[in-house]
Coordinates of C-alpha atoms and ligand atoms in Angstrom, one line a residue:
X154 CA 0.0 0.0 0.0
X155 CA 1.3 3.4 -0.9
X156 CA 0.8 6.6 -0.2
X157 CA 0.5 8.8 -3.4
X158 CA 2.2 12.5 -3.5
X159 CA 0.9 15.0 -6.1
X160 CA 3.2 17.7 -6.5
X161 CA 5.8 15.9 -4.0
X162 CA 9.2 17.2 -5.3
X163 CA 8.0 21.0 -4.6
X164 CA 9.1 22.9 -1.1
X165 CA 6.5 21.2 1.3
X166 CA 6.3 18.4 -0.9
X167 CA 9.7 17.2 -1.3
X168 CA 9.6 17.5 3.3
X169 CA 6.6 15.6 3.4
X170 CA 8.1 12.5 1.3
X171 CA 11.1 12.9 3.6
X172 CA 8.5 12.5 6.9
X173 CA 6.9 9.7 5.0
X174 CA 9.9 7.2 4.2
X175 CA 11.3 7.9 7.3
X176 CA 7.5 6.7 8.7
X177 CA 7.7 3.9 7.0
X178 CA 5.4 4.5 3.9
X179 CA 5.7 3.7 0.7
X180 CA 6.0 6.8 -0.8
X181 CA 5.0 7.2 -4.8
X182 CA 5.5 10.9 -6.0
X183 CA 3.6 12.8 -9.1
X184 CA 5.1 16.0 -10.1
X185 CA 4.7 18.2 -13.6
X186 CA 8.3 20.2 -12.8
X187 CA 6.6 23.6 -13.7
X188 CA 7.6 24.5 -10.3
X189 CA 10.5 22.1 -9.1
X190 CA 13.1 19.9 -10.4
X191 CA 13.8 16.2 -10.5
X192 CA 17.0 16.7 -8.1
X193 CA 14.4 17.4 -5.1
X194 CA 13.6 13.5 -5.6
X195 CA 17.1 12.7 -5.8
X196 CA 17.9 13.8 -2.5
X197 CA 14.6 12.5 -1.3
X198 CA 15.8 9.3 -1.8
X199 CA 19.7 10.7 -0.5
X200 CA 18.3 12.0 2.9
X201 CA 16.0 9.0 3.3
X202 CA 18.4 6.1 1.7
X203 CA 15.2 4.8 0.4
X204 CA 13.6 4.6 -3.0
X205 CA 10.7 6.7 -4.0
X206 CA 8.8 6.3 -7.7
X207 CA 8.5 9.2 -9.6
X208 CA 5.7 10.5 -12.4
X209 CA 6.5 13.4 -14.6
X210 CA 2.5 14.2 -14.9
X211 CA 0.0 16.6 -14.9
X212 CA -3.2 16.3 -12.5
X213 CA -5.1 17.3 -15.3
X214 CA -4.1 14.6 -17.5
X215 CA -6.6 12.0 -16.9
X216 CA -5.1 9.3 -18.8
X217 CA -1.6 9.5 -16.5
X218 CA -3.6 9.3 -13.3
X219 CA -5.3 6.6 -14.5
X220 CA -2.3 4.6 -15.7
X221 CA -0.6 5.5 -12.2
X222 CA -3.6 4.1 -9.8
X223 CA -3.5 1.2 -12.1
X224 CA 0.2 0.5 -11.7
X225 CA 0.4 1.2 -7.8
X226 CA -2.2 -0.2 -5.2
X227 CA -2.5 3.6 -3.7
X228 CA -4.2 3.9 -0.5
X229 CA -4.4 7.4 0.1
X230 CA -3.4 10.9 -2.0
X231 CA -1.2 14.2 -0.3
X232 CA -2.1 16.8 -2.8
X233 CA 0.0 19.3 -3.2
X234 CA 0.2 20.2 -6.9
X235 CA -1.1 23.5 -7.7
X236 CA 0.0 26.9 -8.8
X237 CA 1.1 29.1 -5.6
X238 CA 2.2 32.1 -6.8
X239 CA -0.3 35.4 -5.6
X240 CA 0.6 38.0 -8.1
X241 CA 0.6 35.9 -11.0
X242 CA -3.1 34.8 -10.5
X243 CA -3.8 38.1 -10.4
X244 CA -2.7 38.8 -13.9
X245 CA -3.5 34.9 -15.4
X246 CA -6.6 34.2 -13.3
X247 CA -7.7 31.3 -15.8
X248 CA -4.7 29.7 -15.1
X249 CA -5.0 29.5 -11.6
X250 CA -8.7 27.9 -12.0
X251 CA -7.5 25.7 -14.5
X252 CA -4.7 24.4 -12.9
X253 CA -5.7 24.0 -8.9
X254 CA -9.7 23.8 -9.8
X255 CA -9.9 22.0 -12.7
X256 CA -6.5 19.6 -12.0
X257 CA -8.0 18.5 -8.2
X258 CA -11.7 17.6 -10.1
X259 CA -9.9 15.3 -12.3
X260 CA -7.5 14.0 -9.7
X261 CA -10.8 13.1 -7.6
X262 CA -12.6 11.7 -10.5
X263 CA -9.5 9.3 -11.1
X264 CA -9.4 8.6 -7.5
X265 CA -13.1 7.4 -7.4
X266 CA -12.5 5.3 -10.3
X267 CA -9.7 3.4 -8.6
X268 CA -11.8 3.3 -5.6
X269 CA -9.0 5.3 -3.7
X270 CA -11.0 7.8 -1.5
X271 CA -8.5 9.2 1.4
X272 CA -7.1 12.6 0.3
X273 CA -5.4 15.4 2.3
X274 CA -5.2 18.6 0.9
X275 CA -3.1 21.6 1.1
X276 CA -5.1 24.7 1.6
X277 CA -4.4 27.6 3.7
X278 CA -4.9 30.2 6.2
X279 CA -6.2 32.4 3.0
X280 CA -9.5 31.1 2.9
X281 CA -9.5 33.4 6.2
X282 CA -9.5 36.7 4.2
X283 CA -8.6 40.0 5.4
X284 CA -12.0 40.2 7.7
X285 CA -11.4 37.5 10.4
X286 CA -9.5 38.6 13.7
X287 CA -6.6 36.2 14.5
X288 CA -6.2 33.8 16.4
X289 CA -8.1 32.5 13.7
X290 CA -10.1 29.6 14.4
X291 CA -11.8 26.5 11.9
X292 CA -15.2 27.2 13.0
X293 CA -14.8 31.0 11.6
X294 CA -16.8 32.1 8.5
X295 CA -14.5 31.7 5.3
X296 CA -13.4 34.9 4.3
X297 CA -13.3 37.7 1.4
X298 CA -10.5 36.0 -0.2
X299 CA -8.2 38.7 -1.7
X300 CA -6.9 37.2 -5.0
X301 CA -7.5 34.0 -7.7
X302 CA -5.1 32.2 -5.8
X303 CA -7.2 32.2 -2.7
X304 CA -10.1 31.8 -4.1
X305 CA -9.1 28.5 -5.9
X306 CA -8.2 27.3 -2.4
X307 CA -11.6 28.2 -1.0
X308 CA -13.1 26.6 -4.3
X309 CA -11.4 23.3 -3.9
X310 CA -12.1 22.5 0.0
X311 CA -15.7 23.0 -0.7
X312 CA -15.7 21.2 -3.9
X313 CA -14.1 18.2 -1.3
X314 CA -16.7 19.2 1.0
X315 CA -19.4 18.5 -1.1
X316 CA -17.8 15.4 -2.1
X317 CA -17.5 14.0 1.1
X318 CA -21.6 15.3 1.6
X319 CA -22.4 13.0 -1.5
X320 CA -20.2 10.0 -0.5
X321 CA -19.7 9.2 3.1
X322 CA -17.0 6.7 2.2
X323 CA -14.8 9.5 1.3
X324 CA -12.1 10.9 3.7
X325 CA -11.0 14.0 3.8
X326 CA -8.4 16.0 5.5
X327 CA -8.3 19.8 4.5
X328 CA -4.7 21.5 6.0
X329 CA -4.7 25.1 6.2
X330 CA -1.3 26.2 6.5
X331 CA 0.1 29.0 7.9
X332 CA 3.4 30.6 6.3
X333 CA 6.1 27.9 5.9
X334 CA 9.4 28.5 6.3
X335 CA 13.0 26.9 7.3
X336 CA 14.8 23.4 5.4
X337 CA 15.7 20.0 6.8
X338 CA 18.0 19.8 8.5
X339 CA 20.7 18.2 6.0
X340 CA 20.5 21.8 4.3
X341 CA 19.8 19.4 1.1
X342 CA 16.7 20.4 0.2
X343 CA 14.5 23.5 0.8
X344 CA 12.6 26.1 -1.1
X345 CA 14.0 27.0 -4.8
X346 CA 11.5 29.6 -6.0
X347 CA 11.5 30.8 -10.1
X348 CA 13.2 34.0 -10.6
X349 CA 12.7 37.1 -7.3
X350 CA 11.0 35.3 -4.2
X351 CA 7.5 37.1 -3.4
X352 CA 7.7 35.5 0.2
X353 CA 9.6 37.2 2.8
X354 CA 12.3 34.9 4.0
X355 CA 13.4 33.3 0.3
X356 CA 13.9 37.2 0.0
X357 CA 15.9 37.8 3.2
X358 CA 18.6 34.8 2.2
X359 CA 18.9 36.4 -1.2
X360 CA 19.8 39.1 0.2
X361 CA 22.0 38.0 3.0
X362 CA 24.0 35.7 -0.3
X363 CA 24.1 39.1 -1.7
X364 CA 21.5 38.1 -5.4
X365 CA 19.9 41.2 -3.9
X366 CA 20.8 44.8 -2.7
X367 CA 17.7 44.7 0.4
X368 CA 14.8 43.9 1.6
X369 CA 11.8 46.0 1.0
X370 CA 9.4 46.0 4.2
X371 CA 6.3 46.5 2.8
X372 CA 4.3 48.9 5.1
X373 CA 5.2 49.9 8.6
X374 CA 2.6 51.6 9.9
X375 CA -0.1 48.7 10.0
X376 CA -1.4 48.3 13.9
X377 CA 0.9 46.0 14.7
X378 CA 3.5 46.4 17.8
X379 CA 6.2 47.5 15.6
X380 CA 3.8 48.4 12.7
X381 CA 5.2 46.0 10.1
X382 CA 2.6 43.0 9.3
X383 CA 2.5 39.7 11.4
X384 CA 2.6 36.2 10.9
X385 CA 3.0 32.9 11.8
X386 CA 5.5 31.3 10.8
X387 CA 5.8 27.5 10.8
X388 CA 8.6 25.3 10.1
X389 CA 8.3 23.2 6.8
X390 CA 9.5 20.1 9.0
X391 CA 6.8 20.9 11.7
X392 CA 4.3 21.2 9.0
X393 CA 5.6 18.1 7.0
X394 CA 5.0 16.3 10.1
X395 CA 1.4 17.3 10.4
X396 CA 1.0 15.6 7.1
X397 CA 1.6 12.5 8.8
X398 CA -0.7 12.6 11.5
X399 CA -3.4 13.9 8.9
X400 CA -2.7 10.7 7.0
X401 CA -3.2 8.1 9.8
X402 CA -6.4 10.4 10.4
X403 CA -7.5 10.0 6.7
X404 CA -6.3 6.3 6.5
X405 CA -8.4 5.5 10.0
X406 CA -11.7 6.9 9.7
X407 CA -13.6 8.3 7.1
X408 CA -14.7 12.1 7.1
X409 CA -14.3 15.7 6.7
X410 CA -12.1 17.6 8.8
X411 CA -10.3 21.2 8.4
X412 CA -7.2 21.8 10.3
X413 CA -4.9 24.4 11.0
X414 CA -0.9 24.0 10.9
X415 CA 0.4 26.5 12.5
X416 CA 2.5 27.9 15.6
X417 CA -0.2 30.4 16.9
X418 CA 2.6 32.8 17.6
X419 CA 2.4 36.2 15.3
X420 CA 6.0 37.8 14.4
X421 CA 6.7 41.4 12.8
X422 CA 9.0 41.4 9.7
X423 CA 11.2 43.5 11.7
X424 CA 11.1 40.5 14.3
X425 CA 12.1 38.1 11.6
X426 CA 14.8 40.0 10.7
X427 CA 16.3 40.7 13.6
X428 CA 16.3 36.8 14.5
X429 CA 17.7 35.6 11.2
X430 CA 20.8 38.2 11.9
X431 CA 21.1 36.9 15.4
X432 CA 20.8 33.3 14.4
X433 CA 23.1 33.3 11.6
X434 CA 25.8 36.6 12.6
X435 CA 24.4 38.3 8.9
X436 CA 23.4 41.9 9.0
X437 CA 20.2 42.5 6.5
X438 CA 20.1 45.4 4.5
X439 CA 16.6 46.9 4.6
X440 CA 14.4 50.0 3.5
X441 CA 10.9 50.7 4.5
X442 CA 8.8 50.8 1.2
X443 CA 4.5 50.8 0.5
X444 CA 1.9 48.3 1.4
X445 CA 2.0 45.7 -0.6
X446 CA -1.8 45.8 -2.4
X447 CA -4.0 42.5 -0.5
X448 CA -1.6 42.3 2.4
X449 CA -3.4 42.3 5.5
X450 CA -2.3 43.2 9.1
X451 CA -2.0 40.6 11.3
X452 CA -2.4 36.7 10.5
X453 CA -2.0 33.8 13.2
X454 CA -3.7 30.4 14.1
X455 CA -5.0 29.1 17.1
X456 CA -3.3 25.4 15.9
X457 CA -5.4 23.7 19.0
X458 CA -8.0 21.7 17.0
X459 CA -5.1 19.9 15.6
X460 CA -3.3 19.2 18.4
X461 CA -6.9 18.1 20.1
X462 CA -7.7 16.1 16.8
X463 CA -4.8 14.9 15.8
X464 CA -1.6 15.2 18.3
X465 CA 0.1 17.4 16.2
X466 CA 1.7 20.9 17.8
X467 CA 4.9 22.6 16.1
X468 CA 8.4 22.4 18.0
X469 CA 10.6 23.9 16.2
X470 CA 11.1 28.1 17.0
X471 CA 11.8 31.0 14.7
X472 CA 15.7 30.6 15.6
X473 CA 15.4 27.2 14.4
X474 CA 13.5 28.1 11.2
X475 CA 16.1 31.0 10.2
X476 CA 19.1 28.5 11.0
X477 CA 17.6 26.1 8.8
X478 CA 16.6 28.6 6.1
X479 CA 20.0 29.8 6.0
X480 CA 21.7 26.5 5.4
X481 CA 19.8 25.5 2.9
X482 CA 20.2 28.7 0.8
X483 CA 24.1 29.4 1.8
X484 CA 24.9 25.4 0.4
X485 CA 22.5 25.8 -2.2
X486 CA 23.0 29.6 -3.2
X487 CA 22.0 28.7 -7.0
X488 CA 18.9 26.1 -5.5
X489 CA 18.6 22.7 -7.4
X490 CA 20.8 23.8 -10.0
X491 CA 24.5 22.2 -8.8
Ligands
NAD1351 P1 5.7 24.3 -4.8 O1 5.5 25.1 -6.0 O2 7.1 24.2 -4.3 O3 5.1 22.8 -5.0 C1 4.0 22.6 -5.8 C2 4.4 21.5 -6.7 O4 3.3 21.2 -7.6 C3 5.5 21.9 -7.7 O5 6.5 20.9 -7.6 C4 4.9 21.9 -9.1 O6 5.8 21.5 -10.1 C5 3.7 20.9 -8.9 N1 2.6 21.2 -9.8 C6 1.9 22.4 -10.0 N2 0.9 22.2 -10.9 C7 0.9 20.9 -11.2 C8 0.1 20.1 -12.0 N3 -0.9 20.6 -12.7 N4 0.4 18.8 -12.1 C9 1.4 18.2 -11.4 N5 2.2 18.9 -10.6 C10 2.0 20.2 -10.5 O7 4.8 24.9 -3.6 P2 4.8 24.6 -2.1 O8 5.2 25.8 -1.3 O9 5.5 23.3 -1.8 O10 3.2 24.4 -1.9 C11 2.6 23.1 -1.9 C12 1.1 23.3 -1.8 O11 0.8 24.0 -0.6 C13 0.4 24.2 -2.9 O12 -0.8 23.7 -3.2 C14 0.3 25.6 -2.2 O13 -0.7 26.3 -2.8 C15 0.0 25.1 -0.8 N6 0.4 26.2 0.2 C16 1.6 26.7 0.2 C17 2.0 27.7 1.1 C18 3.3 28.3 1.1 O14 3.5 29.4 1.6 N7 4.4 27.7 0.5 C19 1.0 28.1 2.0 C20 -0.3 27.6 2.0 C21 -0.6 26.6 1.1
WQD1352 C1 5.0 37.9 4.9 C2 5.1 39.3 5.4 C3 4.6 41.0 3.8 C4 8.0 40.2 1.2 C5 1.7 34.4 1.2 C6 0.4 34.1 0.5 C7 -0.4 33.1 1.2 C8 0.4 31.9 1.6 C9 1.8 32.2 2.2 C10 0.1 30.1 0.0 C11 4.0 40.2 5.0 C12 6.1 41.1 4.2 C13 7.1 40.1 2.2 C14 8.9 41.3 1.1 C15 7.9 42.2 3.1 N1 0.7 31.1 0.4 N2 7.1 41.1 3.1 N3 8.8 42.3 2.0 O1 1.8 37.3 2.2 O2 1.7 36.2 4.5 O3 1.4 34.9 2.5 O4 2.4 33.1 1.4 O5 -1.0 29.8 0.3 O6 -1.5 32.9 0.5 O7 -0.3 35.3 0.3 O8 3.6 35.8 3.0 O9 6.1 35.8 3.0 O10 4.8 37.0 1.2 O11 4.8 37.9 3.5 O12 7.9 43.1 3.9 O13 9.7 41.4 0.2 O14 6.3 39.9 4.9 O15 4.1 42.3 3.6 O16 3.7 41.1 6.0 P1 2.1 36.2 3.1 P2 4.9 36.6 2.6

């Protein structure tokens, strides 16, 4: 029995496999590369010292997942594929509902034709909005989401909602992540994004390598403590980790639960820089600059339903996260590509 992994050599994807082998599961990964590289499998398999198959496929691309649940006796699906990036789905909406719509219908109605019917999906603290107070809370009306991106997320846990409503067999796990950050620890894989990062801490480690000049802190007068925006950040590993509880919970009982992963501790930008020049001795160059347009305030989780639900709670503090960060971009300062 195997546990299949769509979009499993990205960032959370490539951690996840690592938590999974290292579990014990046969791990089977499906990934398109439009936003990875085979080399993250490699040292899947380096880190783990165990084998892992690979598909070069497309969750749209019903014939593949067909020819993949045939070839594999899959017992339940991680699905992580999907397009990520915020300002592009503002400018190629379509592409986003394609993609993260469209692709997780057809990866479902493949899944019910295999009779596979345990999936846990990545969502995220998004579907909040901007109107919710934090600590934000699953039993909180989903937001006004703030761009295609988010909206796809929203679209997709209640198109698994209503799946699970029509179908009691199904099992569903819905994760809603908070802001993942840090690297394993082997500093051999991590986050690789295309071209300038749009997330904070890919940003900062470009910067401290010296790719760019500074950091732009986008807003300082928000009411916040220190007036730049807050969130929670959560280790990759941590939240890699929650992906294995979520899958003894899809694998035990059938369902359809929402979950947050994350800390439930807010930090400032100005606090995250300050701890990744004390963890790692690097000074950050940095210039206060505008709001970024859809940015909201403040953003944290109360992560107790999971730890309730599932036993899950994060360990791992923002020192830990910036050490980590930091040795995965400082050995890797060109990513995947050696
Ligand atoms: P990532 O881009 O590193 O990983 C996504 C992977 O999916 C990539 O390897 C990409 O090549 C693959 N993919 C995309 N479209 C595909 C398709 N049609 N068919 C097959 N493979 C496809 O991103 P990540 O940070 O690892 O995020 C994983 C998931 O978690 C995504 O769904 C993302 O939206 C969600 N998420 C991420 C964050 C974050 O801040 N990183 C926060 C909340 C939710
Ligand atoms: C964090 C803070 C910025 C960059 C995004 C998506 C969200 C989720 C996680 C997938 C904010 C500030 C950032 C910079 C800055 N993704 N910042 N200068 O916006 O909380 O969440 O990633 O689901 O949907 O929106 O994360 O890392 O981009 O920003 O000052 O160059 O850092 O304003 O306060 P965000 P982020």
């Amino acid at each position: 029995m195997s546990i299949l992994v769509t979009g499993g050599s990205g960032f959370i994807g490539s951690h996840t496999c690592v938590e999974l082998l290292n579990s014990g599961y046969d791990t089977i990964i499906l990934d398109n590369l439009c936003n990875s590289k085979s080399e993250s499998v490699k040292r899947i398999k380096e880190i783990t010292g165990k084998d892992v198959k690979f598909y070069e496929c497309d969750i749209r691309d019903r014939e593949g997942l067909d020819k993949i649940f045939a070839e594999n006796s899959i017992e339940a699906v991680i699905h992580f594929a999907g397009l990520k990036c915020v300002p592009e789905s503002i400018s190629d909406p379509l592409s986003y509902y394609d993609n993260n719509i469209g692709g997780t219908v057809t990866l479902c109605q493949a899944m019910a034709a295999a009779g596979c019917k345990k999936i846990v999906f990545s969502s995220s603290a998004t579907v909040y909005g901007s109107e919710n107070p934090s600590p934000l809370k699953e039993d909180m009306p989903e937001g006004k989401t703030t761009n295609p991106y988010g909206t796809t997320k929203l679209y997709i846990e209640r198109v698994l909602k209503d799946l699970y409503a029509s179908d009691n067999e199904w099992s569903v796990c819905l994760l809603r992540y908070f802001n993942p950050i840090g690297a394993h620890k082997s500093g051999r894989i991590g986050e690789d994004p295309n071209g300038i990062p749009n997330n904070l801490v890919p940003y900062i480690t470009q910067v401290a390598i010296g790719k760019l000049d500074h950091l732009n802190v986008n807003g300082n007068d928000y009411p916040t403590p220190d007036g730049t925006g807050v969130r929670d950040y959560i280790h990759v590993v941590d939240l890699a980790l929650g992906h294995i509880k979520a899958v003894e919970k899809v694998l035990g009982e059938t369902g359809c639960n929402t979950y947050n992963l994350g800390t439930g501790t807010g930090y400032s930008v100005l606090d995250v820089v300050n701890a990744f020049e004390k963890a790692n001795n690097i000074k950050i160059k940095y210039e206060i600059a505008p709001r970024r347009p859809g940015d909201i305030a403040t953003c944290y989780s109360d992560p107790s339903k999971a730890k309730e639900e599932l036993g899950w709670v994060a360990t791992r503090d923002l020192t830990e996260m910036c050490e980590d960060s930091w040795r995965w971009q400082s050995n890797n300062p060109r990513g995947y590509e050696e």
